[in-house]
mmCIF file of C-alpha atoms and ligand atoms in Angstrom:
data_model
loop_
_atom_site.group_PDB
_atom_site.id
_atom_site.type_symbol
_atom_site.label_atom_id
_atom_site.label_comp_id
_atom_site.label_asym_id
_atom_site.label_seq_id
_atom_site.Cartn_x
_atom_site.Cartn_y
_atom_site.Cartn_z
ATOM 1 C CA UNK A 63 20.063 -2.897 -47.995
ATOM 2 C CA UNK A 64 17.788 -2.838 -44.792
ATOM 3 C CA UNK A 65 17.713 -0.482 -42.032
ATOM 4 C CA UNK A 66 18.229 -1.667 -38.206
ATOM 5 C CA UNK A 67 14.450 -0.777 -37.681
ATOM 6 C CA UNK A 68 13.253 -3.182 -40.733
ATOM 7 C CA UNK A 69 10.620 -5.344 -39.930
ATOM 8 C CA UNK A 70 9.411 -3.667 -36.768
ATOM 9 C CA UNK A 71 5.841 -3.834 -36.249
ATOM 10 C CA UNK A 72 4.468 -1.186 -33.690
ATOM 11 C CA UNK A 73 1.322 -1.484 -31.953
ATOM 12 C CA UNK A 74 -1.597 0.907 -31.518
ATOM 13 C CA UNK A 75 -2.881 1.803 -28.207
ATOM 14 C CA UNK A 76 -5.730 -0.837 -28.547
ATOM 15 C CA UNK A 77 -3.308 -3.536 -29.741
ATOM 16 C CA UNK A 78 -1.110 -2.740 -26.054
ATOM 17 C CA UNK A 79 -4.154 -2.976 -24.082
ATOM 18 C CA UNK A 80 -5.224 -5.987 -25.547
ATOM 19 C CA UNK A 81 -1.127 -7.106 -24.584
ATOM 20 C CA UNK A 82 -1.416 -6.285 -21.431
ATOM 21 C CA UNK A 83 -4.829 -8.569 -20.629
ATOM 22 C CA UNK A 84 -2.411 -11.439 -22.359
ATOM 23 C CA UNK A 85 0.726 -10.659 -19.777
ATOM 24 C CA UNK A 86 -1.796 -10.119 -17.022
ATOM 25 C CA UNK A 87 -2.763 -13.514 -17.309
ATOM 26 C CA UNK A 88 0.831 -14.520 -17.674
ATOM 27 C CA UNK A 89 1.671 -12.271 -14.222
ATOM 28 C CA UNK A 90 -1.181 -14.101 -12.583
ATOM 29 C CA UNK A 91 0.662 -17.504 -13.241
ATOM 30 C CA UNK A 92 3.846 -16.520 -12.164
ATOM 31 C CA UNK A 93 2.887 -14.962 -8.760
ATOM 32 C CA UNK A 94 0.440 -18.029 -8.167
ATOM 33 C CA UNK A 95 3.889 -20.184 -8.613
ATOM 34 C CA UNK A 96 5.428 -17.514 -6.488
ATOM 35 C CA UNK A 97 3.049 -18.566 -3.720
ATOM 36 C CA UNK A 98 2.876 -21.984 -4.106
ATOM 37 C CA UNK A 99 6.731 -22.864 -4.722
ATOM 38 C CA UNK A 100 7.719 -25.421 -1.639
ATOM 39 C CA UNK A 101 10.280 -28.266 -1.620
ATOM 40 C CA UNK A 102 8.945 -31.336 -2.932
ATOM 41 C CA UNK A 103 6.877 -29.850 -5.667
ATOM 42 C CA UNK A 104 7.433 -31.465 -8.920
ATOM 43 C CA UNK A 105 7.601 -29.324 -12.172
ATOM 44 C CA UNK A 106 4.646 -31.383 -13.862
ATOM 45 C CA UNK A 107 2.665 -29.776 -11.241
ATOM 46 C CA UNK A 108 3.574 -26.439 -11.846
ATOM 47 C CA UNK A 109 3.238 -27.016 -15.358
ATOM 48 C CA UNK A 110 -0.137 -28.160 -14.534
ATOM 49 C CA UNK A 111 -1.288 -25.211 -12.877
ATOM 50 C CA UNK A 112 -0.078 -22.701 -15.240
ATOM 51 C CA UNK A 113 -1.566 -24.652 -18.021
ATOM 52 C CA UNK A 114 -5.007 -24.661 -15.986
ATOM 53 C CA UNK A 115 -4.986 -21.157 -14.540
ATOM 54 C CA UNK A 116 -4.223 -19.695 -17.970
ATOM 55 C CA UNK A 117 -7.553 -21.581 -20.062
ATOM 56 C CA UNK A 118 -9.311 -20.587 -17.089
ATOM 57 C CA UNK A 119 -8.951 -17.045 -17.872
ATOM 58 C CA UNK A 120 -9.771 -17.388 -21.311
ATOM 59 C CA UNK A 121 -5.911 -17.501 -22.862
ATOM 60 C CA UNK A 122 -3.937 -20.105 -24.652
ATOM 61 C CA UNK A 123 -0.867 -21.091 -23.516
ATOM 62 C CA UNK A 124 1.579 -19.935 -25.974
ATOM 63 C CA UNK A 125 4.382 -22.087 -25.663
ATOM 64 C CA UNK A 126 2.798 -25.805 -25.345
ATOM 65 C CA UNK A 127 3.502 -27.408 -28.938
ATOM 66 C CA UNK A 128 5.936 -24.433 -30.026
ATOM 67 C CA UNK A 129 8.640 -25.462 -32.540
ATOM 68 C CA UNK A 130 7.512 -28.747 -30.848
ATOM 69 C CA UNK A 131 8.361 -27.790 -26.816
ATOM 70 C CA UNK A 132 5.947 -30.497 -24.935
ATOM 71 C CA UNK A 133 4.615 -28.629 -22.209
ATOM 72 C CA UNK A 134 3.011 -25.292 -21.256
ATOM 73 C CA UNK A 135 5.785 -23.804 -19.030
ATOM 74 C CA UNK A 136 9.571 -23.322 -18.956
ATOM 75 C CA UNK A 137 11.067 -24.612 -15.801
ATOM 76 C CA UNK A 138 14.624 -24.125 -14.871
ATOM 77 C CA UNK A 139 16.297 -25.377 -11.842
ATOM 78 C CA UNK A 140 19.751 -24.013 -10.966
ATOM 79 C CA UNK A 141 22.594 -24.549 -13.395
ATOM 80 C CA UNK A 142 19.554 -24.624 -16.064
ATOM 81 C CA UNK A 143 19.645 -20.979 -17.736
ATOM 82 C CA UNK A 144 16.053 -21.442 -19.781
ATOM 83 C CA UNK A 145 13.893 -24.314 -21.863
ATOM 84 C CA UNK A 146 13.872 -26.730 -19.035
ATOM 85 C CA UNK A 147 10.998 -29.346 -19.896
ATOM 86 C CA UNK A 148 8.539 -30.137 -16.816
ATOM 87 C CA UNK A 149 8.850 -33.783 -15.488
ATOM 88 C CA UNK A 150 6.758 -35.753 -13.041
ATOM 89 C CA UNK A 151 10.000 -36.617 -11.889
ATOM 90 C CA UNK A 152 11.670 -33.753 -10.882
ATOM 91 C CA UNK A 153 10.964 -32.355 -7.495
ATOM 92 C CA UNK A 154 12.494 -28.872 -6.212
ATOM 93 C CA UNK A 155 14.612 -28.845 -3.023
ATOM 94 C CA UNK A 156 15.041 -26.291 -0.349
ATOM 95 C CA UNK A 157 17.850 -23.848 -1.457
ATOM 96 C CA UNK A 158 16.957 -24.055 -5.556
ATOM 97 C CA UNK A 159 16.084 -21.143 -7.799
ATOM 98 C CA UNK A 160 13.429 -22.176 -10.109
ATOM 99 C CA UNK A 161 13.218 -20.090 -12.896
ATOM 100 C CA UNK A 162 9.284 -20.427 -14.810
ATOM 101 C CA UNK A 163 8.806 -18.697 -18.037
ATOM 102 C CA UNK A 164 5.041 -18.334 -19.106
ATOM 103 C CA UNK A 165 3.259 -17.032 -22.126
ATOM 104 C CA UNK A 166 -0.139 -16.945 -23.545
ATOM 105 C CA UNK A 167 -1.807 -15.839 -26.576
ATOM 106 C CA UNK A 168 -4.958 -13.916 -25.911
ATOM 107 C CA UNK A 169 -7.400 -12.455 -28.713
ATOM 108 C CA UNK A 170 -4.412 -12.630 -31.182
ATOM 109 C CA UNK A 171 -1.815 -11.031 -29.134
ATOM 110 C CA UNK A 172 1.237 -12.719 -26.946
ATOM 111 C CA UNK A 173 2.219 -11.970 -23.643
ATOM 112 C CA UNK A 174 5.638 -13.491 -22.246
ATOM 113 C CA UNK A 175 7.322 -12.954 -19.115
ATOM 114 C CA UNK A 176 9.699 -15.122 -16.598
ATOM 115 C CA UNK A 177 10.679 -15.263 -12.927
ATOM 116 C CA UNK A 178 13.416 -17.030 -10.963
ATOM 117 C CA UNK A 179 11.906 -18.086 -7.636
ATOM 118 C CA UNK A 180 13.677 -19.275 -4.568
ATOM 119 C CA UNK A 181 12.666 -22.397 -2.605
ATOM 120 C CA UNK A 182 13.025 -22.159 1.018
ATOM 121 C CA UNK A 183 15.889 -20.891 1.894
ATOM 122 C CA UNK A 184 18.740 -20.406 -0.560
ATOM 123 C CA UNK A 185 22.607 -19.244 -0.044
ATOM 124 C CA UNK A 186 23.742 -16.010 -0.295
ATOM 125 C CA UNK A 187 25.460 -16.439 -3.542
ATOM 126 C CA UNK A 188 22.105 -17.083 -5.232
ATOM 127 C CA UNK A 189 19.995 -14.908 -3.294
ATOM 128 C CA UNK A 190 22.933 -12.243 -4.679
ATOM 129 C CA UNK A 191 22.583 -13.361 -8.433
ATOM 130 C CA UNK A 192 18.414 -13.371 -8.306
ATOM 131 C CA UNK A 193 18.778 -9.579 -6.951
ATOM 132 C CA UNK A 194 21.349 -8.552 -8.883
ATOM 133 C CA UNK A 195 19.528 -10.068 -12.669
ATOM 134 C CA UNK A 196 15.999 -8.723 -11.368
ATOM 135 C CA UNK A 197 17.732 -5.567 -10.640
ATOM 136 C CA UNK A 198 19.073 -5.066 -14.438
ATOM 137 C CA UNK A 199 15.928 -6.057 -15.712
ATOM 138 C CA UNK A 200 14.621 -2.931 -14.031
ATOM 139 C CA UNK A 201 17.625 -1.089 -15.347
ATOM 140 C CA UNK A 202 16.787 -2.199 -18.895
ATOM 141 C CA UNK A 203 13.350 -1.568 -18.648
ATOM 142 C CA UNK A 204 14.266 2.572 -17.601
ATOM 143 C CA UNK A 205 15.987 2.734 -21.204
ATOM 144 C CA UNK A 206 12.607 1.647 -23.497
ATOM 145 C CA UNK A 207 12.101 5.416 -24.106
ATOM 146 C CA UNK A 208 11.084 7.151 -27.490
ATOM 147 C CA UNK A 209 14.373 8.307 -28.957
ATOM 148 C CA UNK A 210 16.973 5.628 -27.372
ATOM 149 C CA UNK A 211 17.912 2.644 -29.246
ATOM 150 C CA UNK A 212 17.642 -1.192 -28.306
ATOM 151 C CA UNK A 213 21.298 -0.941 -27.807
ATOM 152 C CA UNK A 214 20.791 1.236 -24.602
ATOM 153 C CA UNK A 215 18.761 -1.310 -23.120
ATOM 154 C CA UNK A 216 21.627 -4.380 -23.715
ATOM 155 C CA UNK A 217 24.056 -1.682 -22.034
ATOM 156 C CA UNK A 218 22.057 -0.948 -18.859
ATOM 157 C CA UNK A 219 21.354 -5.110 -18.594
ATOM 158 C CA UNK A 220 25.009 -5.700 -19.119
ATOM 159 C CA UNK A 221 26.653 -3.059 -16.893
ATOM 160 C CA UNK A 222 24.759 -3.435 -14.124
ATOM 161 C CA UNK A 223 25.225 -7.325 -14.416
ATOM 162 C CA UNK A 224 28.860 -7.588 -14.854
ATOM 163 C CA UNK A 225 29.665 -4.864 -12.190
ATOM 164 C CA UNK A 226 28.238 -7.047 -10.164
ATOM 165 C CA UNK A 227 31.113 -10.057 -10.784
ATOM 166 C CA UNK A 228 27.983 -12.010 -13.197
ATOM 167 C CA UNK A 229 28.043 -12.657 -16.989
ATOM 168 C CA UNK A 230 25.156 -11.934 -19.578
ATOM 169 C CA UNK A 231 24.091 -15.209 -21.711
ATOM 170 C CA UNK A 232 25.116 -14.227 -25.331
ATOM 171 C CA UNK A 233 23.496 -17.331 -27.279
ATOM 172 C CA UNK A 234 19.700 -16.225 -26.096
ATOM 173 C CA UNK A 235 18.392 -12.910 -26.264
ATOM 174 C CA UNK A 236 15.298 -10.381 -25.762
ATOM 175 C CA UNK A 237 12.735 -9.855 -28.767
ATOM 176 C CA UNK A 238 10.065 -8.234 -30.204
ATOM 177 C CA UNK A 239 6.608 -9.433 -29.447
ATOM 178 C CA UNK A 240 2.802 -9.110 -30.652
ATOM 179 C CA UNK A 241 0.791 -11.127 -32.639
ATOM 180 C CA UNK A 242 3.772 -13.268 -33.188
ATOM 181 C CA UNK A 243 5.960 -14.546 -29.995
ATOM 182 C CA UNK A 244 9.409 -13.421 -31.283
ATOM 183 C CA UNK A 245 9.368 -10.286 -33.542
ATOM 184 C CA UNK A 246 11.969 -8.064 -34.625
ATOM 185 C CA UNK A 247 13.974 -6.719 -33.004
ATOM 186 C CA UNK A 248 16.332 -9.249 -30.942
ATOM 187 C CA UNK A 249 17.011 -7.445 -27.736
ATOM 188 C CA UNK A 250 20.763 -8.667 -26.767
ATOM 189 C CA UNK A 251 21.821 -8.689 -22.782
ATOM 190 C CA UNK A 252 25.031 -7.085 -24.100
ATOM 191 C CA UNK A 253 26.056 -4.828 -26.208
ATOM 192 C CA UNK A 254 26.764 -5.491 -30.009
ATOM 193 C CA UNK A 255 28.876 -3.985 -32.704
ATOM 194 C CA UNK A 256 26.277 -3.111 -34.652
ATOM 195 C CA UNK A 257 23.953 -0.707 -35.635
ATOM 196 C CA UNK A 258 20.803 -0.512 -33.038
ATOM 197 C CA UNK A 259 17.173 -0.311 -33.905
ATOM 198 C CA UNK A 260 15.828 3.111 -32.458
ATOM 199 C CA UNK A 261 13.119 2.772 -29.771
ATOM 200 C CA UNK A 262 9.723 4.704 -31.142
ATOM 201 C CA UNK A 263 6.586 4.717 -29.815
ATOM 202 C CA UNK A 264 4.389 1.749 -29.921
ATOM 203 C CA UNK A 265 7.453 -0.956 -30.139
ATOM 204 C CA UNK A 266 6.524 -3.852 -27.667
ATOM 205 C CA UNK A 267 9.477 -6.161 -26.790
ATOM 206 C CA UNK A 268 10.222 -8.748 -23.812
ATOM 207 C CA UNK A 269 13.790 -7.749 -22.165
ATOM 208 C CA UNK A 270 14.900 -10.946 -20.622
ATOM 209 C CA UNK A 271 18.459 -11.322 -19.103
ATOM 210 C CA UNK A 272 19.974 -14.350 -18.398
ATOM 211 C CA UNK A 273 22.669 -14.020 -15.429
ATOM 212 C CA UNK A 274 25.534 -16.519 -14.434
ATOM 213 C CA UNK A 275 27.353 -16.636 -11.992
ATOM 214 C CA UNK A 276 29.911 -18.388 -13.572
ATOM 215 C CA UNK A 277 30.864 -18.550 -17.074
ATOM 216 C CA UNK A 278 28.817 -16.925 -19.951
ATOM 217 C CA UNK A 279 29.025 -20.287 -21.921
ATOM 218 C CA UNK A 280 25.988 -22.563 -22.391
ATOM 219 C CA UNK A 281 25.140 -25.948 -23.156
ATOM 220 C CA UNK A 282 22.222 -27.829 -24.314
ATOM 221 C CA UNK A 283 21.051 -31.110 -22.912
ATOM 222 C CA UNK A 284 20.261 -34.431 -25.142
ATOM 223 C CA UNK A 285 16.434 -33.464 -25.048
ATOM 224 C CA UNK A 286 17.321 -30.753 -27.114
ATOM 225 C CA UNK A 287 15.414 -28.384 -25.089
ATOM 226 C CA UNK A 288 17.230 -27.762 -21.781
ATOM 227 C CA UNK A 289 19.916 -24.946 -21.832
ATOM 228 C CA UNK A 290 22.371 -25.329 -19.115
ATOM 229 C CA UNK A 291 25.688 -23.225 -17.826
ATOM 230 C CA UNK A 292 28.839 -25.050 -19.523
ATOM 231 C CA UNK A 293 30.175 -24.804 -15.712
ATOM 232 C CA UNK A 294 26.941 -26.085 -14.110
ATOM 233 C CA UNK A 295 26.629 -22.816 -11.841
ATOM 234 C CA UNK A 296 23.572 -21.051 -11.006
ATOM 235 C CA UNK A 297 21.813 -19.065 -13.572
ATOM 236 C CA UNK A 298 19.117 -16.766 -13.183
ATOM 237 C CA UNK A 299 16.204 -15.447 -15.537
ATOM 238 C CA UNK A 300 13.873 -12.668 -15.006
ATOM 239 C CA UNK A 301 11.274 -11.104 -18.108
ATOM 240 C CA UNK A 302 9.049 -8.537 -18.307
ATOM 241 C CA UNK A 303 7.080 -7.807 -21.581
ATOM 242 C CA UNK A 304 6.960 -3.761 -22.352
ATOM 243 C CA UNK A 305 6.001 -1.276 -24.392
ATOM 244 C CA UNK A 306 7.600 2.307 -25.201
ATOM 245 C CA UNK A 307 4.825 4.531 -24.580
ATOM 246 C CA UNK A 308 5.237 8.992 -24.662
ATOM 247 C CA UNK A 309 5.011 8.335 -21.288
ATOM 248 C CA UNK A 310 7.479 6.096 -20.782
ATOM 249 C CA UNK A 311 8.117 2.336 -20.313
ATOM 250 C CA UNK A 312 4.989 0.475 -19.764
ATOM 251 C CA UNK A 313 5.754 -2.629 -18.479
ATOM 252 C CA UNK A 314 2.694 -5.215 -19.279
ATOM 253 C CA UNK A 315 3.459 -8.156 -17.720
ATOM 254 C CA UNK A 316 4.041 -6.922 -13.648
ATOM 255 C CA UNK A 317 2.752 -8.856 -11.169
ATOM 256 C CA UNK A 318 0.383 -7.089 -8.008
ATOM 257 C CA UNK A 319 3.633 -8.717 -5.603
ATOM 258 C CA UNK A 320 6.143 -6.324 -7.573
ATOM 259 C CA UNK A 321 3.706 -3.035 -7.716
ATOM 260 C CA UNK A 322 2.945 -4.020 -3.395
ATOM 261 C CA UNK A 323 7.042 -3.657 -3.253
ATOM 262 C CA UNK A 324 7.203 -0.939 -4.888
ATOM 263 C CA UNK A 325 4.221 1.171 -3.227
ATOM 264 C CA UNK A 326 6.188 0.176 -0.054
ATOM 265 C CA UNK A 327 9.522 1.338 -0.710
ATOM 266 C CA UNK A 328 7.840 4.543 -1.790
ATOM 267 C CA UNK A 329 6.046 4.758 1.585
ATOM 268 C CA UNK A 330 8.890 4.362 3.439
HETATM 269 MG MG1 MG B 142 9.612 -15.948 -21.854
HETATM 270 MG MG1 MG B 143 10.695 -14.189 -24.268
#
């Protein structure tokens, strides 16, 4: 008979810094595809760069060959939810969210994290859901505190979603993360019957909802890869890789545009 914490592996303070240079490099690559998202843009491309800025910082990517996924970086265009292969021939139109999800391995360690980024100028209803899912990321993050359990996490991500009119993909979840890409525990979007691991100090994990608009329900396409809404509405993503610190959450993986927003609405 196991425990909810079995399995755990928690990290020293050396081990986190040497995370956080491995979801720095992964923050660099989103914001850079942050910048350079336009219409017409083909996923290859972005695929591409991230692949390229991520050996030129000294990092591997971690996701190019995993369980046999054929490129470097996850990208998910509307009704996609997550695993969407790059293609030279898929270009991204004015009014799509694009969701990228990047990870590298650096000196042994992973570093994962994902954005959804609009192109152009999208509709309200997804400018609504990419708020709303970066919003309980946030909200999840708040919970990774010494004493709380995983399950407080899944309840901030989930309340905040579905109070919003969204649902919280059940079929992917959170994780832990280190010198493996998915370690105990699973961090659920939603809250489970089921006894929680307790957070303690040193426990690294990616939080990582995935928002619909629509139904909770998911497909998968015939490339066996590409995860899609069963109802073919939007679907957002947003990640952030973090460790529970006796400070509080330390989130590894944010990105100078995010701390710039945040040193302004504290000016204000
Ligand atoms: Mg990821
Ligand atoms: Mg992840």
């Amino acid at each position: 008979m196991g425990t909810a914490e079995q399995n755990i592996i928690v990290k020293t303070s050396t081990e986190i810094e040497v995370m956080q240079q491995a979801n720095s490099i992964v923050a660099g690559v989103l914001q850079m595809l942050q910048q350079e998202m336009r219409p017409g843009l083909t996923t290859r491309q972005m695929d591409r760069w991230a692949h390229d800025y991520c050996r030129d910082h000294g990092a591997v990517p971690a996701f190019l060959g995993y369980r046999g996924f054929p490129a470097s970086l996850c990208v998910s265009i509307n009704e996609q939810i997550v695993h969407g292969i790059p293609s030279k021939k898929v270009k991204v139109r004015e009014g799509d969210i694009v969701s990228v999800d990047f990870g590298t391995v650096y000196n042994g360690f992973y570093g994962d994290s994902a954005v959804t980024i609009p192109v152009g100028k999208i509709p309200a209803h997804k400018e609504k859901l990419l708020k709303v899912t970066q919003e309980a990321l946030e909200r999840g993050i708040k919970q990774v505190r010494i004493g709380n359990r995983i399950a407080d996490v899944s309840a901030a991500v989930q309340s905040y979603a579905e109070e919003h009119g969204f649902s919280v993909v059940r079929q992917f979840v959170g994780h832990g993360i280190g010198s493996d890409l998915h370690e105990a525990p699973e961090v659920p979007n939603y809250v489970q019957n089921q006894p929680s691991p307790r957070i303690v100090e040193g426990l690294v994990i990616a939080i990582e909802p995935m928002i619909n608009i629509g139904t909770a329900n998911v497909k998968v396409l015939k490339d066996g890869w590409t995860v899609i809404t069963a109802d073919k509405k939007p679907s957002a993503h947003f990640e952030h890789s973090v460790a529970a610190t006796k400070n509080g959450p330390l989130v590894l993986s944010r990105r100078q545009e995010e701390l710039e927003k945040k040193q302004e609405l504290q000016e204000l």
